[in-house]
């Protein structure tokens, strides 16, 4: 397992990448994209009747980079073309040295342009991977600390195709990992062109699909997301669309797209201007930053034309106009910096989606979680206390749970297989039909129950159930989980996730002797498959919840890890794989003792790491072991057992807020609730 998940970069390199990426997206700063090829800048010079010579190109770059020092208040980095890296000022100072002296980070365009993609209808891919490692090493020595690689996709009746999205995503991922190996932060640019007559909705869906491919590819290539930046298009309608959309509508579509596809581990998003006018690009960026929506990334700019069109027009190739042109650049850079314009945002949502979203958010209300009263495992719990597993005993036990003092609704928002709206507790239902062997694997599994699921969910909804649970289980061994098992279980969960609010549960079992690092990498891999599948199946993420394992070492691991180490591994895993659109994470207890489950949840919520989701619990054994132990099937023990249940619920409610004191004495206490190969 160590070989499979060996770190390819030391911590010092990861920190360097992280620091560079965060510096580029410092508040109120963005990137000046001055990486125009010789041919592209020639087109701009042509508009002012200026000859496209090397000296004129040098003069223009000198104009840009020698602007007043206050430019660094608005510009954090500049993307350079290869030739510019080696050009000098009139006094012999290298242009790249001038940028560094002014506190502006130099970057470099490393792709070699778009070429036709064989097997497609006029689509393209981007070349430049040959020799990229050597070029990046040289650029790093020459002072470049970030890079840009652009892929382009176009919306037409039959494009972008699966092949084009997959190919461009993998090219971007290969570029990104090569950059990182050389200490260069990769800016990942999968541009969906604005050409066409498609409306805003189509632009949004295609952008979401493209980005889902990109982040699955980055996961597959083990790219360190904390040391990357994304450079996407703002989501807009096609330029030939007859319907007009406001900048507020564009902002909502753009942020929803990012929420659904871009992991919170990414430090920042630097938008390209995509052919917008200088004013429109600035207004749209301003509307995005003013929108009252969840945005766990810095949102800034990486503009080329939208920062330079007026500069070139003012300059006209005349040295007498340099100061005026530089003033124009400063004015544009300042305007594009955050917060200049006023805007009003109006949000509207289709009723069904709003219902799903409202239910999901209610389940993960602050300080509340789920009681997983899963009947299929109750027999095993009864056996531990020598209670006969009869229908009558099961009924009596459920009555005990569900008739506890009404105060329980302060801590419990939902119960699986429970219906009691009178107590403001949302009823949910387990809809899978258990785990079965997965053919073609070494003892791995999938989960059955898709047959007639649509009809069953419709019936459950009529009966008052508003959310559902479906569990898949994957196990860490030398050869598992396999690609097939991760793909199959991810797609099963995605197919299930329709109709009522789905709790998506891809559990990585705690069996084994693997360490914390291996558990983290496997869980990240499983979740990468999961969110790509949910995107492929067009699942509305705002109306879902995730029920994962907390990341811990295997039950038989000889090493001991602290609560804080588990918390960091868990939150990092979520940051790298779970889109911010997901309202909440309801952790399973995974065989932990009641005390350990509560303490681990509390440590996760106390962590200072970025957490754009509610983080709470969906515990079964860790809320019921002591309850069953005290009850023991005896009627006279019901009040004491109910008191124990409320005590456990209260402790986990506090843990969901990060305020648990650590004082919890229960009947089962620190007793491990681990069950080997717990598939059901």
XYZ file of C-alpha atoms in Angstrom:
680
model
C 0.000 0.000 0.000
C 2.866 2.397 0.713
C 4.086 2.104 -2.861
C 0.643 2.757 -4.280
C 0.275 5.976 -2.341
C 3.883 7.146 -2.042
C 4.191 10.931 -1.730
C 5.818 12.377 -4.822
C 6.643 15.716 -3.168
C 8.192 16.506 0.231
C 6.340 18.727 2.687
C 8.731 21.621 2.005
C 7.735 21.583 -1.676
C 4.026 21.362 -0.831
C 4.371 24.384 1.446
C 6.166 26.335 -1.279
C 3.378 25.585 -3.764
C 0.714 26.456 -1.211
C 2.369 29.755 -0.304
C 2.757 30.818 -3.945
C -0.861 29.976 -4.790
C -2.187 31.886 -1.789
C 0.016 34.894 -2.551
C -1.371 35.074 -6.098
C -4.953 35.241 -4.815
C -4.298 37.734 -2.018
C -7.430 39.815 -1.288
C -8.094 42.423 -3.952
C -5.337 41.216 -6.269
C -5.353 39.368 -9.565
C -3.236 38.400 -12.537
C -2.255 40.387 -15.602
C -2.182 37.900 -18.483
C 0.552 39.270 -20.733
C 1.335 35.944 -22.391
C 0.128 36.754 -25.888
C 1.925 34.846 -28.600
C 3.720 36.744 -31.356
C 0.726 36.207 -33.643
C -1.854 37.283 -31.048
C -0.110 40.475 -30.024
C 0.348 41.199 -33.709
C -3.433 41.346 -34.098
C -3.643 43.891 -31.277
C -0.841 45.979 -32.709
C -2.585 45.903 -36.070
C -5.547 47.732 -34.510
C -3.237 50.736 -33.935
C -1.277 50.284 -37.173
C 1.868 49.282 -35.284
C 4.369 46.898 -36.833
C 4.725 43.579 -34.980
C 8.489 43.670 -34.385
C 10.474 42.261 -31.476
C 11.429 45.783 -30.393
C 7.807 46.994 -30.370
C 6.806 43.946 -28.340
C 9.623 44.682 -25.872
C 8.615 48.347 -25.648
C 5.021 47.393 -24.918
C 5.936 44.906 -22.165
C 8.289 47.510 -20.683
C 5.373 49.974 -20.649
C 3.212 47.494 -18.739
C 5.758 46.348 -16.178
C 7.333 49.738 -15.428
C 4.024 51.324 -14.443
C 3.762 53.040 -11.082
C 4.696 50.832 -8.125
C 1.126 50.962 -6.872
C 0.287 48.474 -9.636
C 1.391 45.803 -7.139
C -1.569 46.803 -4.950
C -3.871 45.302 -7.579
C -1.719 42.850 -9.540
C -0.133 39.874 -7.753
C 1.273 38.072 -10.770
C 1.966 38.456 -14.472
C 1.838 35.617 -17.003
C 4.682 35.946 -19.480
C 5.301 34.568 -22.952
C 8.592 32.706 -23.426
C 10.340 35.601 -25.190
C 9.369 38.080 -22.470
C 11.177 36.080 -19.785
C 14.456 36.997 -21.444
C 13.713 40.577 -22.564
C 15.285 43.585 -20.844
C 14.462 47.189 -20.029
C 16.183 50.052 -21.821
C 18.701 50.172 -18.952
C 19.499 46.467 -19.259
C 17.388 45.283 -16.308
C 15.620 41.999 -17.122
C 11.849 42.526 -17.223
C 11.401 39.550 -14.919
C 13.718 41.178 -12.354
C 11.656 44.365 -12.480
C 8.514 42.392 -11.612
C 10.240 40.598 -8.747
C 11.625 43.850 -7.358
C 8.091 45.268 -7.284
C 6.671 42.251 -5.464
C 4.833 40.859 -8.490
C 5.182 37.112 -9.063
C 6.317 36.125 -12.571
C 4.497 33.283 -14.303
C 4.875 31.586 -17.661
C 2.634 30.191 -20.388
C 3.920 26.669 -21.083
C 1.429 25.171 -23.546
C 2.225 25.243 -27.267
C -1.241 25.903 -28.589
C -4.374 24.059 -29.620
C -4.227 21.334 -32.274
C -7.007 19.192 -33.820
C -8.141 16.197 -31.767
C -8.388 13.159 -34.030
C -11.681 11.285 -33.887
C -13.804 14.332 -33.099
C -15.924 16.792 -35.085
C -13.547 19.737 -35.190
C -12.566 19.674 -31.527
C -9.073 20.282 -30.227
C -6.530 19.429 -27.579
C -3.471 21.346 -26.408
C 0.103 20.354 -27.164
C 3.298 21.041 -25.255
C 3.764 18.068 -22.929
C 6.918 16.935 -24.749
C 9.892 18.327 -22.866
C 7.642 20.123 -20.365
C 9.540 18.818 -17.348
C 12.822 20.250 -18.610
C 11.216 23.561 -19.597
C 9.565 23.936 -16.192
C 12.859 23.261 -14.434
C 14.519 25.998 -16.493
C 11.676 28.494 -15.985
C 11.861 27.914 -12.230
C 15.585 28.686 -12.297
C 14.827 31.808 -14.321
C 12.398 33.099 -11.670
C 8.944 31.925 -12.798
C 6.841 30.529 -9.954
C 3.548 29.726 -11.626
C 2.434 28.572 -15.051
C -0.599 28.609 -17.298
C -1.910 25.972 -19.701
C -5.058 26.625 -21.730
C -7.451 24.078 -23.171
C -10.535 25.146 -25.117
C -13.917 23.509 -25.574
C -16.807 24.745 -27.658
C -20.563 24.377 -27.187
C -22.340 23.108 -30.295
C -25.080 20.572 -30.932
C -22.714 17.624 -30.426
C -19.816 19.207 -28.556
C -17.989 19.182 -26.279
C -17.784 15.414 -26.692
C -16.886 12.921 -23.977
C -13.592 12.290 -25.756
C -12.682 15.986 -25.884
C -13.562 16.596 -22.231
C -11.645 13.521 -21.086
C -8.581 14.261 -23.248
C -8.329 17.916 -22.265
C -8.853 17.115 -18.581
C -6.045 14.564 -18.639
C -3.716 16.907 -20.532
C -4.329 19.587 -17.898
C -3.690 17.061 -15.121
C -0.400 15.884 -16.642
C 0.725 19.478 -17.064
C -0.251 20.278 -13.470
C 1.663 17.441 -11.872
C 4.787 18.174 -13.960
C 4.662 21.817 -12.867
C 4.348 20.871 -9.214
C 7.314 18.515 -9.400
C 9.356 21.557 -10.410
C 8.024 23.902 -7.725
C 5.720 25.754 -10.111
C 2.056 26.414 -9.269
C -0.111 25.303 -12.213
C -3.016 27.467 -13.312
C -5.526 25.063 -14.829
C -7.480 26.727 -17.650
C -10.300 24.685 -19.240
C -12.035 27.455 -21.176
C -15.536 26.895 -22.505
C -15.671 29.372 -25.377
C -18.498 31.946 -25.495
C -19.159 31.229 -29.196
C -22.692 30.131 -30.065
C -26.341 30.850 -29.369
C -26.739 28.660 -26.276
C -28.494 30.146 -23.257
C -27.142 30.611 -19.728
C -28.501 27.272 -18.510
C -26.688 25.345 -21.253
C -23.511 27.323 -20.590
C -23.750 26.368 -16.924
C -24.377 22.660 -17.498
C -21.504 22.339 -19.959
C -19.128 24.222 -17.649
C -20.121 21.924 -14.775
C -19.502 18.854 -16.909
C -16.117 20.084 -18.103
C -14.971 20.912 -14.567
C -16.136 17.548 -13.219
C -13.850 15.871 -15.769
C -10.984 18.186 -14.822
C -11.137 17.548 -11.078
C -11.480 13.790 -11.516
C -8.368 13.857 -13.726
C -6.470 15.984 -11.198
C -7.378 13.438 -8.520
C -6.284 10.533 -10.727
C -2.911 12.214 -11.293
C -2.449 12.952 -7.560
C -2.232 16.695 -8.129
C -1.878 18.667 -4.886
C -4.971 20.881 -5.110
C -3.806 23.281 -2.403
C -0.972 24.222 -4.759
C -3.103 24.923 -7.838
C -5.364 27.671 -9.165
C -8.302 27.406 -11.562
C -8.764 29.792 -14.490
C -12.264 29.184 -15.868
C -14.684 31.192 -17.929
C -17.396 33.069 -16.092
C -20.644 31.302 -16.948
C -22.606 33.322 -19.501
C -24.894 32.692 -22.435
C -23.346 32.363 -25.888
C -22.515 35.608 -27.656
C -25.215 34.957 -30.276
C -27.941 34.089 -27.755
C -31.059 36.174 -28.327
C -32.020 36.102 -24.645
C -30.317 38.588 -22.346
C -29.209 37.732 -18.818
C -28.192 40.104 -16.036
C -24.783 40.153 -14.400
C -26.504 38.864 -11.241
C -27.851 35.847 -13.139
C -24.391 35.239 -14.573
C -22.932 35.440 -11.063
C -25.362 32.891 -9.623
C -24.742 30.473 -12.513
C -20.979 30.882 -12.139
C -20.906 30.335 -8.381
C -23.279 27.359 -8.550
C -20.991 25.808 -11.158
C -17.963 26.236 -8.909
C -19.831 25.027 -5.815
C -20.797 21.824 -7.601
C -17.413 20.971 -9.090
C -14.428 22.756 -7.529
C -13.115 21.298 -4.247
C -12.636 23.796 -1.404
C -8.961 22.755 -1.198
C -8.334 24.929 -4.261
C -7.099 28.293 -2.890
C -8.512 30.477 -5.607
C -10.292 30.912 -8.914
C -8.912 33.518 -11.330
C -11.453 34.148 -14.063
C -10.570 34.788 -17.678
C -12.441 37.576 -19.415
C -13.526 35.463 -22.391
C -13.910 38.221 -24.937
C -15.970 40.488 -22.666
C -15.427 44.209 -22.814
C -13.301 45.727 -20.071
C -16.407 47.083 -18.362
C -18.455 43.875 -18.643
C -15.604 41.722 -17.328
C -15.221 43.997 -14.307
C -18.965 44.222 -13.636
C -19.410 40.451 -13.870
C -16.480 39.773 -11.526
C -17.837 42.330 -9.086
C -21.277 40.691 -9.151
C -19.691 37.297 -8.462
C -17.864 38.603 -5.407
C -20.923 40.461 -4.122
C -23.238 37.439 -4.391
C -24.367 36.183 -0.977
C -23.490 32.559 -1.682
C -21.030 30.057 -0.232
C -17.597 30.748 -1.770
C -14.728 28.861 -0.073
C -12.156 30.076 -2.605
C -10.716 33.491 -3.393
C -12.432 34.737 -6.571
C -10.296 37.064 -8.649
C -9.160 37.735 -12.225
C -6.574 36.723 -14.783
C -7.396 39.171 -17.545
C -5.534 39.875 -20.751
C -7.634 41.819 -23.238
C -9.864 43.193 -20.481
C -6.843 44.895 -18.884
C -4.978 45.888 -22.029
C -7.349 46.951 -24.811
C -7.550 50.567 -23.627
C -3.850 50.589 -22.776
C -2.870 49.717 -26.345
C -5.328 52.229 -27.778
C -3.927 54.960 -25.536
C -0.294 54.073 -26.271
C -0.573 53.910 -30.070
C 3.088 52.877 -30.175
C 4.101 56.447 -29.302
C 6.571 56.992 -26.446
C 4.861 60.303 -25.672
C 1.762 58.337 -24.632
C 3.472 55.934 -22.217
C 2.423 57.724 -19.022
C -1.184 58.054 -20.183
C -1.264 54.374 -21.145
C 0.199 53.369 -17.779
C -2.462 55.443 -16.015
C -5.085 53.567 -18.017
C -3.617 50.244 -16.863
C -3.658 51.349 -13.227
C -7.244 52.539 -13.546
C -8.361 49.218 -15.039
C -6.413 47.144 -12.499
C -7.899 49.119 -9.620
C -11.427 48.829 -11.003
C -11.069 45.080 -11.442
C -9.853 44.772 -7.859
C -12.736 43.702 -5.619
C -15.603 45.842 -4.470
C -15.801 48.858 -6.778
C -19.291 48.451 -8.174
C -22.731 48.290 -6.587
C -24.995 45.383 -7.460
C -28.200 43.779 -6.335
C -28.566 40.000 -6.352
C -31.907 38.278 -6.729
C -31.994 34.517 -6.312
C -34.720 32.261 -7.622
C -34.970 28.477 -7.496
C -37.287 25.982 -9.041
C -39.705 24.606 -6.416
C -38.596 20.963 -6.428
C -34.933 21.810 -6.099
C -35.751 24.293 -3.349
C -37.600 21.571 -1.438
C -34.625 19.189 -1.643
C -32.247 21.947 -0.603
C -34.416 22.981 2.339
C -34.704 19.412 3.624
C -30.958 18.806 3.329
C -30.186 22.016 5.197
C -32.731 21.216 7.902
C -31.080 17.847 8.521
C -27.701 19.484 9.100
C -29.029 22.398 11.159
C -26.375 23.607 13.638
C -25.869 21.178 16.503
C -28.170 18.499 15.085
C -27.516 15.105 13.557
C -29.117 11.823 12.549
C -30.024 8.783 14.614
C -29.391 5.810 12.311
C -31.938 3.304 13.593
C -31.197 0.704 10.936
C -33.338 -2.374 11.558
C -31.167 -4.715 9.498
C -28.421 -4.675 12.143
C -30.552 -4.655 15.269
C -30.266 -8.419 15.682
C -26.503 -8.193 16.094
C -26.960 -5.500 18.713
C -29.509 -7.587 20.607
C -27.204 -10.606 20.545
C -24.544 -8.668 22.452
C -26.973 -8.271 25.383
C -28.660 -11.691 25.047
C -31.961 -10.183 23.908
C -34.043 -12.402 21.647
C -34.293 -10.936 18.136
C -38.065 -11.172 17.852
C -40.464 -8.833 16.103
C -41.961 -7.858 19.456
C -38.567 -6.973 20.958
C -37.675 -4.936 17.888
C -40.975 -3.064 18.208
C -40.407 -2.433 21.918
C -36.901 -1.161 21.303
C -37.980 1.247 18.575
C -40.747 2.510 20.859
C -38.104 3.117 23.532
C -36.008 5.176 21.115
C -38.788 7.164 19.579
C -40.761 7.946 22.730
C -37.809 9.517 24.525
C -38.290 13.001 25.985
C -39.147 15.675 23.411
C -35.881 17.428 24.196
C -34.238 14.906 21.890
C -35.309 17.045 18.917
C -32.828 19.687 20.108
C -30.059 17.286 19.126
C -31.568 14.985 16.495
C -32.830 16.389 13.184
C -33.636 13.126 11.428
C -34.055 9.428 12.071
C -33.627 6.710 9.491
C -36.667 4.372 9.523
C -38.594 6.683 11.851
C -41.751 8.728 11.229
C -42.715 11.338 13.795
C -43.147 14.785 12.309
C -44.881 15.907 15.496
C -41.493 16.251 17.197
C -39.945 18.224 14.336
C -37.768 15.246 13.490
C -37.514 14.451 9.792
C -38.240 10.823 8.908
C -35.882 9.034 6.537
C -35.670 5.564 5.048
C -32.973 3.035 4.185
C -33.633 2.045 0.575
C -30.762 -0.238 -0.378
C -31.284 -4.006 -0.160
C -27.911 -4.989 1.137
C -24.455 -5.809 -0.123
C -23.648 -8.608 -2.543
C -20.437 -9.868 -4.217
C -19.158 -7.889 -7.193
C -18.262 -10.251 -10.023
C -14.803 -9.764 -11.490
C -13.181 -8.641 -8.219
C -11.239 -10.272 -5.399
C -13.987 -10.509 -2.826
C -15.290 -6.968 -3.252
C -18.918 -5.908 -3.187
C -21.629 -3.721 -4.597
C -25.044 -2.834 -3.188
C -28.360 -4.019 -4.583
C -31.782 -2.411 -4.568
C -32.011 -0.327 -7.743
C -34.857 -2.411 -9.158
C -38.183 -0.582 -8.623
C -36.364 2.083 -6.559
C -38.195 4.954 -8.281
C -41.568 3.463 -7.352
C -40.468 2.749 -3.780
C -39.123 6.277 -3.306
C -42.366 7.773 -4.619
C -44.287 5.635 -2.142
C -41.963 6.505 0.744
C -42.372 10.192 -0.069
C -46.161 9.874 0.072
C -45.825 8.142 3.433
C -43.817 11.048 4.834
C -40.168 10.078 4.340
C -38.095 13.027 3.151
C -34.599 11.587 2.946
C -33.035 8.236 2.218
C -29.880 6.286 2.934
C -27.941 3.912 0.691
C -24.722 2.310 1.912
C -21.824 0.975 -0.109
C -18.784 -0.553 1.576
C -15.192 -0.692 0.347
C -12.254 -2.338 2.070
C -8.553 -1.477 2.159
C -6.249 -4.426 1.442
C -3.128 -4.817 -0.673
C -5.153 -4.897 -3.901
C -8.414 -3.210 -2.896
C -10.437 -1.142 -3.355
C -10.047 -1.838 -7.063
C -10.842 0.588 -9.863
C -13.855 -1.561 -10.768
C -15.233 -1.560 -7.225
C -14.826 2.207 -6.800
C -16.401 2.896 -10.194
C -19.307 0.471 -9.679
C -20.182 1.637 -6.182
C -19.917 5.316 -7.164
C -22.309 4.786 -10.065
C -24.754 2.783 -7.948
C -24.865 5.610 -5.397
C -25.324 8.170 -8.178
C -28.223 6.235 -9.722
C -29.874 5.944 -6.320
C -29.534 9.680 -5.621
C -32.834 10.885 -7.081
C -36.304 11.894 -5.883
C -35.984 12.444 -2.137
C -32.898 13.853 -0.407
C -30.260 11.123 -0.752
C -27.624 10.445 1.862
C -24.674 9.120 -0.115
C -22.701 6.621 1.983
C -19.487 5.263 0.393
C -17.967 3.746 3.536
C -14.309 2.755 3.575
C -14.258 0.057 6.243
C -11.806 0.385 9.168
C -10.653 -3.250 8.823
C -6.917 -3.738 8.340
C -3.548 -2.537 9.560
C -3.125 0.397 7.155
C -1.913 3.720 8.547
C -3.691 7.081 8.576
C -1.991 8.282 5.398
C -3.159 5.241 3.415
C -6.693 5.608 4.754
C -6.709 9.249 3.660
C -5.490 8.514 0.142
C -7.976 5.671 -0.360
C -10.865 7.769 0.965
C -9.846 10.629 -1.340
C -9.779 8.222 -4.281
C -13.193 6.784 -3.430
C -14.730 10.259 -3.100
C -13.162 11.386 -6.384
C -14.998 8.548 -8.132
C -18.147 9.407 -6.183
C -18.430 13.066 -7.132
C -17.546 12.412 -10.763
C -20.384 9.852 -10.876
C -22.836 12.264 -9.228
C -21.880 14.884 -11.823
C -22.284 12.375 -14.663
C -25.777 11.530 -13.387
C -26.712 15.232 -13.017
C -27.465 14.892 -9.312
C -28.428 18.199 -7.667
C -25.685 18.418 -5.030
C -27.427 21.130 -3.014
C -30.122 18.544 -2.253
C -27.779 15.767 -1.093
C -25.807 14.852 2.011
C -22.636 12.783 2.309
C -22.196 10.084 4.967
C -18.520 9.109 4.912
C -16.181 7.478 7.360
C -14.006 9.742 9.455
C -10.454 9.151 8.242
C -8.581 6.967 10.723
C -5.916 4.280 10.613
C -7.009 0.660 10.261
C -8.352 -1.100 13.338
C -5.208 -3.282 13.525
C -2.658 -0.559 12.733
C 0.266 -0.715 15.205
C 0.651 3.087 15.120
C -1.424 5.462 17.211
C -2.711 8.751 15.811
C -4.180 11.633 17.784
C -7.665 13.075 17.474
C -6.136 16.157 15.874
C -4.285 14.080 13.264
C -7.502 12.236 12.406
C -9.323 15.554 12.135
C -6.755 17.080 9.771
C -6.761 13.977 7.556
C -10.563 13.961 7.468
C -11.008 17.654 6.678
C -8.221 17.624 4.066
C -9.931 14.675 2.376
C -13.224 16.552 2.245
C -11.548 19.770 1.058
C -9.941 17.926 -1.839
C -12.966 15.966 -3.009
C -16.332 17.266 -1.767
C -17.788 20.276 -3.638
C -18.945 23.205 -1.549
C -22.463 22.830 -2.975
C -23.028 19.862 -0.651
C -24.834 21.296 2.412
C -23.485 18.895 4.984
C -21.471 15.842 5.961
C -23.062 13.391 8.398
C -20.265 11.103 9.562
C -20.793 7.453 10.364
C -19.067 6.132 13.487
C -17.382 3.194 11.753
C -17.042 0.894 14.743
C -15.581 3.544 17.067
C -16.590 3.496 20.701
C -19.245 5.974 21.739
C -16.638 8.186 23.386
C -14.167 8.019 20.478
C -16.834 8.825 17.894
C -17.881 11.920 19.838
C -14.313 13.084 20.470
C -13.300 12.632 16.831
C -16.348 14.585 15.623
C -15.554 17.348 18.095
C -11.913 17.533 16.942
C -13.068 17.823 13.321
C -15.329 20.756 14.155
C -12.665 22.417 16.300
C -10.148 22.286 13.453
C -9.266 25.700 12.017
C -9.158 24.296 8.471
C -11.580 25.580 5.813
C -14.933 23.766 6.179
C -17.718 25.054 3.880
C -20.170 22.315 4.906
C -22.004 21.504 8.122
C -20.130 18.617 9.783
C -22.325 16.467 11.986
C -23.219 12.852 12.743
C -25.341 9.971 11.528
C -24.543 7.438 14.218
C -26.114 4.064 14.843
C -23.999 1.938 17.169
C -22.325 5.001 18.718
C -25.729 6.305 19.872
C -27.298 3.006 20.837
C -24.745 0.602 22.349
C -25.208 1.939 25.887
C -28.964 2.279 25.384
C -29.347 -1.405 24.519
C -26.966 -2.390 27.328
C -29.010 -0.518 29.948
C -32.380 -1.606 28.556
C -31.469 -5.314 28.305
C -34.993 -6.022 27.107
C -36.540 -5.128 30.492
C -39.465 -2.733 30.724
C -38.353 -1.259 34.064
C -35.095 -0.092 32.419
C -36.776 2.012 29.706
C -36.498 5.428 31.483
C -32.803 4.880 32.272
C -32.116 3.768 28.698
C -33.919 6.818 27.300
C -31.923 9.076 29.613
C -28.736 7.468 28.246
C -29.905 8.122 24.670
C -30.538 11.806 25.355
C -27.151 12.142 27.080
C -25.399 10.664 24.021
C -27.394 12.825 21.602
C -26.560 15.960 23.591
C -22.835 15.136 23.645
C -22.760 14.630 19.881
C -24.790 17.784 19.327
C -22.049 19.652 21.177
C -19.391 17.835 19.142
C -21.134 18.954 15.944
C -20.578 22.520 17.148
C -17.041 21.865 18.370
C -18.028 22.633 21.973
C -17.914 19.159 23.548
C -16.137 19.316 26.915
C -14.736 15.793 26.681
C -16.723 14.620 29.684
C -18.853 11.634 28.666
C -19.516 8.595 30.802
C -21.775 5.965 29.287
C -22.540 2.344 29.916
C -20.579 1.198 26.852
C -18.060 4.038 27.260
C -14.746 3.432 25.534
C -15.705 -0.095 24.475
C -14.862 -0.602 20.788
C -17.897 -1.246 18.609
C -15.789 -2.561 15.721
C -17.246 -5.472 13.753
C -14.893 -7.095 11.249
C -16.000 -6.957 7.596
C -19.173 -5.123 8.577
C -21.148 -5.493 5.353
C -24.909 -5.834 5.426
